[in-house]
Coordinates of C-alpha atoms in Angstrom, one line a residue:
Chain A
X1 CA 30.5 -11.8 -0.1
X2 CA 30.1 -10.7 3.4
X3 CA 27.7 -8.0 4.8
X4 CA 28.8 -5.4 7.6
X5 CA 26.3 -4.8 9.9
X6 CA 26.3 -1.7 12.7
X7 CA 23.4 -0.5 14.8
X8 CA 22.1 -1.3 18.0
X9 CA 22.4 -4.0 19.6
X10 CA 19.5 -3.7 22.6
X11 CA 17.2 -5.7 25.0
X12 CA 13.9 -4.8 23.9
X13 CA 10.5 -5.2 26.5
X14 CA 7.7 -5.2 24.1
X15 CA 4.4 -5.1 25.3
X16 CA 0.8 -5.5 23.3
X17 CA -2.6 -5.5 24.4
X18 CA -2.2 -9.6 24.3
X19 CA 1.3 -9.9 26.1
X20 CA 4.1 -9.3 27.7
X21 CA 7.8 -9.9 26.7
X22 CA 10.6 -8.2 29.1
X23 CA 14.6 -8.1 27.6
X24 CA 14.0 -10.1 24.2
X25 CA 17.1 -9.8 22.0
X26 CA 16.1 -6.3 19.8
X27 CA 18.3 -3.8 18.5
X28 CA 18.7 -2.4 14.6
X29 CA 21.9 -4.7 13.5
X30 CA 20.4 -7.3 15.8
X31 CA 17.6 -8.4 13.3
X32 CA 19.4 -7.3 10.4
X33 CA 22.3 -9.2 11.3
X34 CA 19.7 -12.3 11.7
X35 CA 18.1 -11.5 8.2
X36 CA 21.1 -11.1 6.5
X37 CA 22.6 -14.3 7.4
X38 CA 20.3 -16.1 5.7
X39 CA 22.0 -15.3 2.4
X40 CA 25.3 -14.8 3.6
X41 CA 28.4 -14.7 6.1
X42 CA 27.3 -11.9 8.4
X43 CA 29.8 -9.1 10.2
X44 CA 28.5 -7.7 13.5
X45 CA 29.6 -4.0 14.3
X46 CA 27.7 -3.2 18.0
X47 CA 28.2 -2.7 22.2
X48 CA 26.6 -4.5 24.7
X49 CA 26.7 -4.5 28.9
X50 CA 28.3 -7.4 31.0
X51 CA 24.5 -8.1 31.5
X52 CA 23.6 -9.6 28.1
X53 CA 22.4 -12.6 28.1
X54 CA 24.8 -15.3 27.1
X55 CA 22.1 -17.4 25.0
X56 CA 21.9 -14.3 23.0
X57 CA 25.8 -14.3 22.1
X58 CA 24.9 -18.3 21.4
X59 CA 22.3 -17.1 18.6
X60 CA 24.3 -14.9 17.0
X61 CA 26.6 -17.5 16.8
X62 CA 23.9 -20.4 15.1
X63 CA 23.1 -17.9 12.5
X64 CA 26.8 -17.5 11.7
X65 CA 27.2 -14.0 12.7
X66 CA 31.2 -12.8 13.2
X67 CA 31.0 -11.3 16.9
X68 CA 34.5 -10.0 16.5
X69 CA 33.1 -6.5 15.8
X70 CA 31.1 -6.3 18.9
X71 CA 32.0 -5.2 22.4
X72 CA 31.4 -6.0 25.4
X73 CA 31.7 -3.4 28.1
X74 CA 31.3 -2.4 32.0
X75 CA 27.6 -1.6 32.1
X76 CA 24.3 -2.5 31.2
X77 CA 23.2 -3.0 27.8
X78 CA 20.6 -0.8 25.6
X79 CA 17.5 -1.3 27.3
X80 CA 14.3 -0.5 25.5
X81 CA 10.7 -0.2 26.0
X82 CA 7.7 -0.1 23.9
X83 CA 4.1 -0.5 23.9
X84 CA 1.7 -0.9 20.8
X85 CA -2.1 -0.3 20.6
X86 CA -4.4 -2.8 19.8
X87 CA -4.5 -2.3 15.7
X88 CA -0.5 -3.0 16.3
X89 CA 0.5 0.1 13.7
X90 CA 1.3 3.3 16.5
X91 CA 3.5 2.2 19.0
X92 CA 5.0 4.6 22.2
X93 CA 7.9 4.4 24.1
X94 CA 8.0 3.6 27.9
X95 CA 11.6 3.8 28.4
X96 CA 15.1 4.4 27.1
X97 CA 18.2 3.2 28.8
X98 CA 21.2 4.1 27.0
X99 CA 23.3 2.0 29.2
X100 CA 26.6 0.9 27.6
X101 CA 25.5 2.3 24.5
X102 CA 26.2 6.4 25.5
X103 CA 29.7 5.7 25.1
X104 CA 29.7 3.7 22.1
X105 CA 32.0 4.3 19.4
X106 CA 32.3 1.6 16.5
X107 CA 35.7 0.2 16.4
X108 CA 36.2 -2.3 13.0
X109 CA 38.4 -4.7 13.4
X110 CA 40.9 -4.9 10.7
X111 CA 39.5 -7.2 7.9
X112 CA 35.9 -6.2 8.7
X113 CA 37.3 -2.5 7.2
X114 CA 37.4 -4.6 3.1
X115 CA 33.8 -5.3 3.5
X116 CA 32.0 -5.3 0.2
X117 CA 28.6 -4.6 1.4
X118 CA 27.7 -2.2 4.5
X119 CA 24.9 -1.8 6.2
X120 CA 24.3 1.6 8.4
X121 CA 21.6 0.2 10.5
X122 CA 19.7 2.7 12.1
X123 CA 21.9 4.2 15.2
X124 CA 23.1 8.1 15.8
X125 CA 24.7 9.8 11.8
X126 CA 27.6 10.7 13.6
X127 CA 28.1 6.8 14.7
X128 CA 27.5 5.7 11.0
X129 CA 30.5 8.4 9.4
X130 CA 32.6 7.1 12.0
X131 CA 32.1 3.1 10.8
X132 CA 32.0 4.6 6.8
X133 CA 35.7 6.8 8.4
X134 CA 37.3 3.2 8.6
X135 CA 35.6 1.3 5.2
X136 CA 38.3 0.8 2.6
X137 CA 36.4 1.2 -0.5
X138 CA 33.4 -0.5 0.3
X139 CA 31.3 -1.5 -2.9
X140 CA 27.7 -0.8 -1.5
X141 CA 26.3 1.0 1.5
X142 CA 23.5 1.4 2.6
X143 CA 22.4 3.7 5.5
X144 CA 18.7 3.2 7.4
X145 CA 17.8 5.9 9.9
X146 CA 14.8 7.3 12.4
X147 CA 12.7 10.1 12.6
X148 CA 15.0 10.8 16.2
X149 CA 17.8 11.4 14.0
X150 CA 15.9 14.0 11.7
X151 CA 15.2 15.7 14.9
X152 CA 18.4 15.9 16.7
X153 CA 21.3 15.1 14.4
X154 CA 19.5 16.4 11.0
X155 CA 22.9 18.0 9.9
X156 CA 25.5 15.1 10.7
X157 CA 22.6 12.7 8.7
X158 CA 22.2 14.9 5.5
X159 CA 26.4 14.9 5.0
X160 CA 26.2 11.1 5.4
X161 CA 23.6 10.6 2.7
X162 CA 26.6 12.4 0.3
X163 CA 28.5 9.1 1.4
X164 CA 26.1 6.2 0.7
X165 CA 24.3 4.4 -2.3
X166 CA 21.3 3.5 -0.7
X167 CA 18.9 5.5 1.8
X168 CA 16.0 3.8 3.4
X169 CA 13.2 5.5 5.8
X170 CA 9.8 5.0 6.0
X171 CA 7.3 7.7 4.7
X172 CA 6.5 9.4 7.1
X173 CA 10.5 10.3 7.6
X174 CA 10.2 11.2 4.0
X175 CA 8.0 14.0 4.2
X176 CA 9.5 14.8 7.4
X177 CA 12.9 15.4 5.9
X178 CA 11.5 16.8 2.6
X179 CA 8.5 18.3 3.4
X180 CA 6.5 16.7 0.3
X181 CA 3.3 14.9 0.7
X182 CA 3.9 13.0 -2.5
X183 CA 6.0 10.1 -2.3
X184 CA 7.6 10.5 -5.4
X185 CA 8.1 14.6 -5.3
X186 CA 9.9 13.2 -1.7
X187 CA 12.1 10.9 -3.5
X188 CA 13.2 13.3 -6.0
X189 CA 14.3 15.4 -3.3
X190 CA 16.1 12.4 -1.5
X191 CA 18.1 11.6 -4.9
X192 CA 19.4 15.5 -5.2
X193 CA 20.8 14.8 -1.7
X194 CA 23.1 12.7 -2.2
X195 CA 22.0 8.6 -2.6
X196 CA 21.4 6.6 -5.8
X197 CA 19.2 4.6 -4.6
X198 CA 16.3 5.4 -2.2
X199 CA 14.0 3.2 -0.6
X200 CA 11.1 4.6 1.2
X201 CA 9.0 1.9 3.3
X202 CA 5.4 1.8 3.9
X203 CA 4.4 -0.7 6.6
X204 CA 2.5 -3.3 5.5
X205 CA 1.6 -1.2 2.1
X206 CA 5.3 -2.3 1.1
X207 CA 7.9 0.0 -0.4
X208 CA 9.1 2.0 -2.9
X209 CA 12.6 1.8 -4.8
X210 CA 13.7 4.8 -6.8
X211 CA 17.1 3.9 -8.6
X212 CA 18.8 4.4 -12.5
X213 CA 16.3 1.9 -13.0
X214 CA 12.8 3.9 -12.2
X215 CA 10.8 2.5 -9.7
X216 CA 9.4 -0.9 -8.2
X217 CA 6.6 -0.9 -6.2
X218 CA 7.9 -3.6 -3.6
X219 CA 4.6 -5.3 -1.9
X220 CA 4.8 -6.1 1.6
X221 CA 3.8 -10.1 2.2
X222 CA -0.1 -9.6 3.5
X223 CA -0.2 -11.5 7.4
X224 CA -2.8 -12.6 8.4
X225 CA -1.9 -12.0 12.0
X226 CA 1.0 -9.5 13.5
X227 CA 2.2 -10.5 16.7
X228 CA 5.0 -7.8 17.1
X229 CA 6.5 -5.5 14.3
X230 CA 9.5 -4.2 16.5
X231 CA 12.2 -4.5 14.0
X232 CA 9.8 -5.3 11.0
X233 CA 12.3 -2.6 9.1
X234 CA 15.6 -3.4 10.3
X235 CA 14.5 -7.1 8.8
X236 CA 13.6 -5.5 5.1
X237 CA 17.2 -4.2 4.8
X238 CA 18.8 -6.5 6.5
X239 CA 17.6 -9.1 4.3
X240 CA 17.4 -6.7 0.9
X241 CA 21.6 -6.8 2.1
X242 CA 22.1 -9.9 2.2
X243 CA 20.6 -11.2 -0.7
X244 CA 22.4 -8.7 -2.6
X245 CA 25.8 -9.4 -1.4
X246 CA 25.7 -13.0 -3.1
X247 CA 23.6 -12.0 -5.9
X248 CA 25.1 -12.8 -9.5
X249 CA 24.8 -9.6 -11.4
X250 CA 25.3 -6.6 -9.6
X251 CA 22.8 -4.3 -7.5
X252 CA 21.2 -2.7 -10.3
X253 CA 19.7 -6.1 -11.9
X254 CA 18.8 -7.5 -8.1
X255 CA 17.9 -5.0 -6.1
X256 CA 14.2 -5.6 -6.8
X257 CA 14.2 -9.5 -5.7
X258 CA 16.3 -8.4 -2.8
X259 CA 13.4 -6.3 -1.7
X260 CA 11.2 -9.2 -2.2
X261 CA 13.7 -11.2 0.5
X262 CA 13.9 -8.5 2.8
X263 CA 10.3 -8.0 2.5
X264 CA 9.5 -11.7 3.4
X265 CA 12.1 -11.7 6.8
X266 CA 10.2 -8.8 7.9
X267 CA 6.9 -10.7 7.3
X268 CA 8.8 -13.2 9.4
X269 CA 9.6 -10.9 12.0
X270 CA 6.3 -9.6 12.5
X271 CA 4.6 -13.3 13.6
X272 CA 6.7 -13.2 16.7
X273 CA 8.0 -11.4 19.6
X274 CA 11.3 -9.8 18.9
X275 CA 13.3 -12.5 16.7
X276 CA 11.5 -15.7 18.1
X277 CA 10.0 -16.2 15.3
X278 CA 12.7 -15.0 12.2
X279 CA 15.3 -17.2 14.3
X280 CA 13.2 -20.4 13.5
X281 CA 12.7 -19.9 9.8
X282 CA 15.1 -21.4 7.2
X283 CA 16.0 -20.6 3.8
X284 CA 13.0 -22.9 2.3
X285 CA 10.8 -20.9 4.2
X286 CA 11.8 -17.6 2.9
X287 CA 11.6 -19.3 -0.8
X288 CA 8.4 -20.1 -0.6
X289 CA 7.0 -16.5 0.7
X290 CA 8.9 -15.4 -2.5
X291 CA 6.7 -17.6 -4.4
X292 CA 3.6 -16.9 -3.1
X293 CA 4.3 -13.1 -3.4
X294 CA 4.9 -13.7 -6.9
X295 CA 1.6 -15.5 -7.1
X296 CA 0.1 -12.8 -5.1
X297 CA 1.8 -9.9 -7.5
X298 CA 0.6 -11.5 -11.4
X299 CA -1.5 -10.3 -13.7
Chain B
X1 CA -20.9 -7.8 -24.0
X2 CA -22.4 -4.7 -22.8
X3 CA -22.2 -3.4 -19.1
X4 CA -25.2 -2.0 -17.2
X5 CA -24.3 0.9 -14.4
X6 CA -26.8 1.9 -12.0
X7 CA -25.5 4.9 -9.4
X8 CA -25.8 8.5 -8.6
X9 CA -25.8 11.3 -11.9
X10 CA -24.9 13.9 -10.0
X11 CA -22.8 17.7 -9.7
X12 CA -19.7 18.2 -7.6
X13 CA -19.1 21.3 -6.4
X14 CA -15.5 20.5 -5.2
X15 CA -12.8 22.4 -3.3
X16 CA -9.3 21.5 -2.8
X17 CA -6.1 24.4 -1.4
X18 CA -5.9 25.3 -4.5
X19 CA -8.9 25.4 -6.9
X20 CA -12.9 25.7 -6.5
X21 CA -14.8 23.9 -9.3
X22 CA -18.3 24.2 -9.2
X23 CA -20.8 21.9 -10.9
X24 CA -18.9 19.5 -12.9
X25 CA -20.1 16.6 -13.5
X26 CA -20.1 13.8 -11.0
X27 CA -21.8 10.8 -9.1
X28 CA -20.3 6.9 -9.0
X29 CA -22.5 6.3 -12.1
X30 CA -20.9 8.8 -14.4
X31 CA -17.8 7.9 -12.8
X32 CA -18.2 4.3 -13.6
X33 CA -19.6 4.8 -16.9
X34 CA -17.1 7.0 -18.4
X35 CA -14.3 4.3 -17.2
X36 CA -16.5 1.3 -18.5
X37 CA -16.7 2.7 -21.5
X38 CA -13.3 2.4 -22.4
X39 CA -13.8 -1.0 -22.6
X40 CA -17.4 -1.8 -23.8
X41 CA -20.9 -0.5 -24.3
X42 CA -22.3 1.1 -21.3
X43 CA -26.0 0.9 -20.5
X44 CA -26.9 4.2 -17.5
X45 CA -29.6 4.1 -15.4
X46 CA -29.8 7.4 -13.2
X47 CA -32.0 10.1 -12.4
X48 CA -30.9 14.4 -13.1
X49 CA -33.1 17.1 -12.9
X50 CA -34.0 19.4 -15.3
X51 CA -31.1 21.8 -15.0
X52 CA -28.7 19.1 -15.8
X53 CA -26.2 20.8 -18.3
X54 CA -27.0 19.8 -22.1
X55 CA -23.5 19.5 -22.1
X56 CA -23.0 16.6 -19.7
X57 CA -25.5 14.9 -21.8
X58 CA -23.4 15.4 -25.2
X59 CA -20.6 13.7 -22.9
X60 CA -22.1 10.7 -21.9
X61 CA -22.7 10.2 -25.5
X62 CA -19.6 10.9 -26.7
X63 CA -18.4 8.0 -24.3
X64 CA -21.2 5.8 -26.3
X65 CA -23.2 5.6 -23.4
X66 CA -26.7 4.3 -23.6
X67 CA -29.3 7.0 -21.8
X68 CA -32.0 4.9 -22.2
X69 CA -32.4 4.4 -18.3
X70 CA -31.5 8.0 -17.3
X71 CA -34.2 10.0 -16.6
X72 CA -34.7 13.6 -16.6
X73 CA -37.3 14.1 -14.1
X74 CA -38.9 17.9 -12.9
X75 CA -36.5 19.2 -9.9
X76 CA -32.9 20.2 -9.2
X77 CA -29.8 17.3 -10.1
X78 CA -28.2 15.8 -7.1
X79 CA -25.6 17.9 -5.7
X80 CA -22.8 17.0 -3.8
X81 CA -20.3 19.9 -2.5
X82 CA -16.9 18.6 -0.5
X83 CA -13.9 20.2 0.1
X84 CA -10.2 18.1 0.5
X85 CA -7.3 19.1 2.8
X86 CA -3.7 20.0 1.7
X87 CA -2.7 16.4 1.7
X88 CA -5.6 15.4 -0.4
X89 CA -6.6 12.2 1.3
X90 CA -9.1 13.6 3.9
X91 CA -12.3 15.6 2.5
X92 CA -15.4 16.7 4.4
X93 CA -18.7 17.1 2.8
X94 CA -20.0 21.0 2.6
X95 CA -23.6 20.4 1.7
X96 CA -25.8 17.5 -0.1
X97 CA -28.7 18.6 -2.0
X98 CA -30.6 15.5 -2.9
X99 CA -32.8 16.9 -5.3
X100 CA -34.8 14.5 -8.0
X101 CA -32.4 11.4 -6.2
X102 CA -34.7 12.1 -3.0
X103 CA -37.8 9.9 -4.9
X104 CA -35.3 8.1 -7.5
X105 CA -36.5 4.2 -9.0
X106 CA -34.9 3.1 -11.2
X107 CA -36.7 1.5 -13.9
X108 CA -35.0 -0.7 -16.4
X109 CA -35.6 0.2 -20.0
X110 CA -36.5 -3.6 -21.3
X111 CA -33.2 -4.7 -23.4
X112 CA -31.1 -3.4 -20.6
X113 CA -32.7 -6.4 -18.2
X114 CA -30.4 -8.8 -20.3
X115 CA -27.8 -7.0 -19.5
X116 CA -24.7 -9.9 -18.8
X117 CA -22.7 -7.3 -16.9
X118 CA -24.0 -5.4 -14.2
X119 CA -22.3 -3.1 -11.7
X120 CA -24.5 -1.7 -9.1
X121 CA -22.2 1.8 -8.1
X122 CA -22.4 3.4 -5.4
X123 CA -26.3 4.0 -4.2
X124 CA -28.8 2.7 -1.7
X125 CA -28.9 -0.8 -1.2
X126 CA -32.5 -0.8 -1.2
X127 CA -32.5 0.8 -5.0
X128 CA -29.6 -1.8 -5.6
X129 CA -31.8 -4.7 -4.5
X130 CA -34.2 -2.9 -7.1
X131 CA -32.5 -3.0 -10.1
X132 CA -31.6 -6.6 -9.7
X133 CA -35.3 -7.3 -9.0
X134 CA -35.5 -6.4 -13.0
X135 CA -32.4 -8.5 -14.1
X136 CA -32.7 -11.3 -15.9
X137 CA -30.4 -14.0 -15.1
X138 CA -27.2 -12.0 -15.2
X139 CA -23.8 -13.1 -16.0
X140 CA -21.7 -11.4 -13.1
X141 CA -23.0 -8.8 -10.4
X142 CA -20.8 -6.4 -8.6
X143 CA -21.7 -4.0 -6.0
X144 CA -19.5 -1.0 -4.1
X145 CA -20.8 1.0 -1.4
X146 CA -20.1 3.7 1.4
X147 CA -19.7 4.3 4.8
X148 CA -23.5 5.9 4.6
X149 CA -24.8 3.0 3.9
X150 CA -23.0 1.1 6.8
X151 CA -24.7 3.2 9.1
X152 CA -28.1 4.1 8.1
X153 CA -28.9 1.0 5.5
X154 CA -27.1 -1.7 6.7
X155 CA -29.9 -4.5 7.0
X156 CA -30.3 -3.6 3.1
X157 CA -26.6 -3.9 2.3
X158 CA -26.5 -7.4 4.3
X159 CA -29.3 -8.7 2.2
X160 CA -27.6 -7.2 -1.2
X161 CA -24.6 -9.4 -0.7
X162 CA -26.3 -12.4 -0.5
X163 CA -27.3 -11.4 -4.2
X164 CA -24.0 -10.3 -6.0
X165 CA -21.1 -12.4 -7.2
X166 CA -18.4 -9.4 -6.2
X167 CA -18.3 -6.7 -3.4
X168 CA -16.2 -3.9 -3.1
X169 CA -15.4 -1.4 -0.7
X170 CA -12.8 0.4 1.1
X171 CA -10.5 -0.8 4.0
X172 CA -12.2 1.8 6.4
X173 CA -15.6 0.1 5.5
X174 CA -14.4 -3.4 5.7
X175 CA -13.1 -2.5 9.0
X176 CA -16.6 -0.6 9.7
X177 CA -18.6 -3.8 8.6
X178 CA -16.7 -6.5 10.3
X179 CA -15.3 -4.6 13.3
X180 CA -11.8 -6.7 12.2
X181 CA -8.5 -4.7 11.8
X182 CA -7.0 -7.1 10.1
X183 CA -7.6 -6.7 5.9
X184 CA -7.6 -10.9 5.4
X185 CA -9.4 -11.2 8.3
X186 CA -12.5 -8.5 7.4
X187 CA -11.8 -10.5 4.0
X188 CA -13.2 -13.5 5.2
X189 CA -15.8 -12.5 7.4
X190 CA -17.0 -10.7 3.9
X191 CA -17.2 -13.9 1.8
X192 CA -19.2 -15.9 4.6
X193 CA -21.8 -12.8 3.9
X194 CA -22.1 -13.9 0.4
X195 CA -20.1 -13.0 -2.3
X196 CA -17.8 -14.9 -4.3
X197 CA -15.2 -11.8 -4.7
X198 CA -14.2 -9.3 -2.3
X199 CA -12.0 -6.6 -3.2
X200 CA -10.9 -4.1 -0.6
X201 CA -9.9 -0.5 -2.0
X202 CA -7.0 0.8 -0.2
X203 CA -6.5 4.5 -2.0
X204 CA -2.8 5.2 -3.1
X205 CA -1.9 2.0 -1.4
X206 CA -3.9 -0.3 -4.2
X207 CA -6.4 -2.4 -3.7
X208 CA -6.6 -6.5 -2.6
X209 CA -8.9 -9.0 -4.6
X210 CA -10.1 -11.9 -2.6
X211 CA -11.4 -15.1 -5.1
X212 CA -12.0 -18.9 -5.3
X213 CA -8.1 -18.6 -7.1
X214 CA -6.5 -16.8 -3.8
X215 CA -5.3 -13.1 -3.1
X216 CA -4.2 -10.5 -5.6
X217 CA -2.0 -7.6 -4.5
X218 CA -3.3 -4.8 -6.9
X219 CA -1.2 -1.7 -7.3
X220 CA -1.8 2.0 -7.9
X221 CA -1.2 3.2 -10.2
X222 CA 1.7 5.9 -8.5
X223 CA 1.1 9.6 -8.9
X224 CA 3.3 12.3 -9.0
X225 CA 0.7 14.4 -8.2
X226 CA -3.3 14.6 -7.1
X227 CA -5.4 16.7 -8.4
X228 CA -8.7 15.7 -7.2
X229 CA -9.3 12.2 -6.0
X230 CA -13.1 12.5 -6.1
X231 CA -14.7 9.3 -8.5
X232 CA -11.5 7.7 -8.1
X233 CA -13.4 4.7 -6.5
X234 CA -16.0 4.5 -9.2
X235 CA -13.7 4.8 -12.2
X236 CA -11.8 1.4 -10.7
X237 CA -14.7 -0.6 -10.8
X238 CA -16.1 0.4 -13.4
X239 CA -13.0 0.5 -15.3
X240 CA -12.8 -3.5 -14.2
X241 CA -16.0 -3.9 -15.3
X242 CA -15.7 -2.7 -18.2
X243 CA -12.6 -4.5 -19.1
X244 CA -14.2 -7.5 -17.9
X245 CA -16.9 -7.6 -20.1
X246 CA -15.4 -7.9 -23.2
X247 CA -12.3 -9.9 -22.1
X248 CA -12.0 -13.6 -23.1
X249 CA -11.9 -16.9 -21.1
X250 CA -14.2 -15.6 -18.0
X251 CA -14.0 -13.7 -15.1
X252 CA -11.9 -15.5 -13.3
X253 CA -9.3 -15.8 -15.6
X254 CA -9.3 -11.7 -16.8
X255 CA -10.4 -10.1 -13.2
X256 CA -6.8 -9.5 -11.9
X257 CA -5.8 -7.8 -15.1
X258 CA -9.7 -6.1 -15.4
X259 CA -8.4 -4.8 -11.4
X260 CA -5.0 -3.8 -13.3
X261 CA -7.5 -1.3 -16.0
X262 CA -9.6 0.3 -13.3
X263 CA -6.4 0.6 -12.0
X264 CA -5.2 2.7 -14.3
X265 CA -8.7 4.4 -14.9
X266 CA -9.0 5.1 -12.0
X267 CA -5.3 7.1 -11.7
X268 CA -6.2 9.3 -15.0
X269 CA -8.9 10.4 -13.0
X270 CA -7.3 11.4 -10.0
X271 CA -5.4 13.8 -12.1
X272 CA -8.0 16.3 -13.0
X273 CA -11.3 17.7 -11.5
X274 CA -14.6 15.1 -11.9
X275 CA -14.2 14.0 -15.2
X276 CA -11.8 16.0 -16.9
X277 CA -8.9 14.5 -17.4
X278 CA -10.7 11.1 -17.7
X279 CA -12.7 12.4 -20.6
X280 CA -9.6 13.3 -22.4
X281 CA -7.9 10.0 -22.2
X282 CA -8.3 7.2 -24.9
X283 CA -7.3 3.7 -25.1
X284 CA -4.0 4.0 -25.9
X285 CA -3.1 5.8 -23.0
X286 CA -4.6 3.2 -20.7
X287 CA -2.8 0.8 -21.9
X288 CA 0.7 2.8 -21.5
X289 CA 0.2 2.7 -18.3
X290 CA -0.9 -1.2 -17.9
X291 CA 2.7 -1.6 -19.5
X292 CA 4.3 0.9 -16.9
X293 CA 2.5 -0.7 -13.6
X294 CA 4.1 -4.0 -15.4
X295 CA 7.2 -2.9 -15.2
X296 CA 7.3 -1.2 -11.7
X297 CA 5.9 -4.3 -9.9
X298 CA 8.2 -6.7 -12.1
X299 CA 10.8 -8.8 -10.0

């Protein structure tokens, strides 16, 4: 089944005390577009300028990725800019150019509205009830957000997690929007909000699911080197979507092992600049991170 | 087989937001012995003074601990006072009385030199190197450490780890000792000082074991809520060592699932001040909650 993806589509200059790397195809549904089509058909919800690059449309288009869903307008396209420090975990931003993306309202075209699985990548609440606003019965969505949003659009983001299945944010979003120091007193809190499932992320200490099902204690795959984790998240539930949408079984029985996938793209992700390095990985690569995590994980 | 602890015997005065507990007992070798003895017989060496509590003494013998090598020596017990901040993972050290500790050697009752199992806790390396000056061919060696002895013994601790078969420490120490920030990385540079195992403590986040048979992503164990984290460190290892000493088919074979125990230990002792709640714990509960972590890291 096929996966509807909105968020950002952006041009990303990352720079790290090693390098460099000005307008690299970034944005939230960008890389969990590219993670999520390596499980299945992917639909692209987003806006770009009349100045994105055309060999970025062309790699949407080798990993399969339905463009029908995103526009392209008079303007320039997202532009932004980051800088990490040297142990790569804090990271600030050096600019933010809206471009294009100020006006943007998500328009579905017509089949893209009997999507089974959604993704709300992260982009502004009020942008994800507007795609939800046009879902015909979806059968699983899932909304990922920033700490931005709990900042300037707290009350458009709390009635949307009343409308989804899944939440993800990382912790410390999770004690920002609970107040609770304990991960687990946080997810509580997160449950009586509205979603049934919430996933809170933890870097490269992994994640936590909290579902019907209890929790799993997702690990991150340990690299050995991170180049760049711009869009490290938007990888994990990209790919966690993905998988899903073409599991046999239902969410319940493989949400775990769709963590496992999302949690291997974003290892992926993280060995390269922007998606350099997800775009040249296969299927067979992602199956053998699986295996090794479950070597990694036995006892 | 039976495990020999070396460390500190020592009282906690320890203050979190919401409780002051003076004078319980305390030190990495109490810590570690209480958690070993879950498993096996536990052989102490230590030094208290004499106004060590008569009841702390009934204690370690209700754990079946061998005082053979504790002395009680003319002076004042070690005492350690620290308080922790509302989040419960920083702490800052109020006042360090050193005591009888100040001129401690540790001198190894005869039968405890053929001890198999020896963990040297948390101490100088110099009265580490001294303890295994008296061993007789041991079976398998670990030794954990602190940031202290990074700074103001490190010459010692490089020539320790020449001598054990495992090291552990934390991922601010690793970091400390091999300037990498990078946990595989600070791995490595670890096993070309010597030892065999490495395993890196990361608090809530677990801990990672580095062997001849690969990586192990150890979990902790995931509390609801921390009540004093202070032994947390000792009750892992010496929980694993423990566990290890009576489990069949080597160490290779049983030290991922001895991790998993000292695991678990380790997480019953984080819920009460000192030794409290670990004290009150038996067997059985341990192992409801090796059954539990199997289930939440499951995929």
């Amino acid at each position: 089944m096929s996966v509807l993806i909105v968020g950002s589509t952006a041009l990303d200059s990352i720079k790290t005390p090693r390098a460099e790397n000005p307008r690299l195809l970034g944005g939230s549904a960008s890389h969990a577009a590219v993670a999520a089509s390596f499980f299945a058909p992917v639909r692209l919800v987003g806006i770009v300028g009349e100045d994105f690059p055309k060999k970025y449309l062309k790699l949407y288009q080798q990993h399969r990725i339905d463009l029908a869903g995103l526009q392209v307008e008079k303007g320039r396209t997202f532009h932004w800019s980051g800088e990490y420090e040297v142990n790569m975990n804090n990271r600030r931003t050096l600019l933010t150019e809206l471009g294009v993306f100020e006006t943007f309202t998500p328009h579905l075209p017509d089949d893209y509205k009997r999507s089974p699985f959604v993704l709300l990548a992260n982009i502004a609440p009020a942008l994800q009830h507007h795609v939800l606003d046009q879902m015909e019965r979806p059968k699983f969505v899932v909304a990922d957000t920033m700490d931005l949003w709990l900042n300037i659009a707290l009350d458009d983001l709390v009635r949307l997690l009343k409308r989804v299945d899944g939440f993800v944010l990382n912790d410390s979003e999770a004690h920002q929007l609970t107040k609770e120091d304990n991960v687990f007193a946080a997810l509580r809190k997160i449950h009586r909000m509205g979603p049934k499932y919430v996933i809170i992320k933890k870097g490269s200490h992994g994640s936590i699911l909290s579902g019907p099902d209890g929790h799993f204690l997702c690990p991150a795959y340990p690299l050995h080197k991170v180049v760049d984790p711009t869009g490290a998240g938007d990888s994990f539930v990209g790919g966690m979507m993905g998988y899903l949408s073409t599991a046999r079984g239902g969410v319940e029985r493989n949400l775990r092992r769709a963590m496992i996938y999302g949690s291997v793209v974003a290892s992926y992700c993280c060995e390269g600049f922007g998606l350099k390095r997800t775009t040249k990985v296969n299927r067979a690569d992602l199956e053998k991170r699986v295996e090794e995590l479950e070597k990694l994980t036995r006892f």
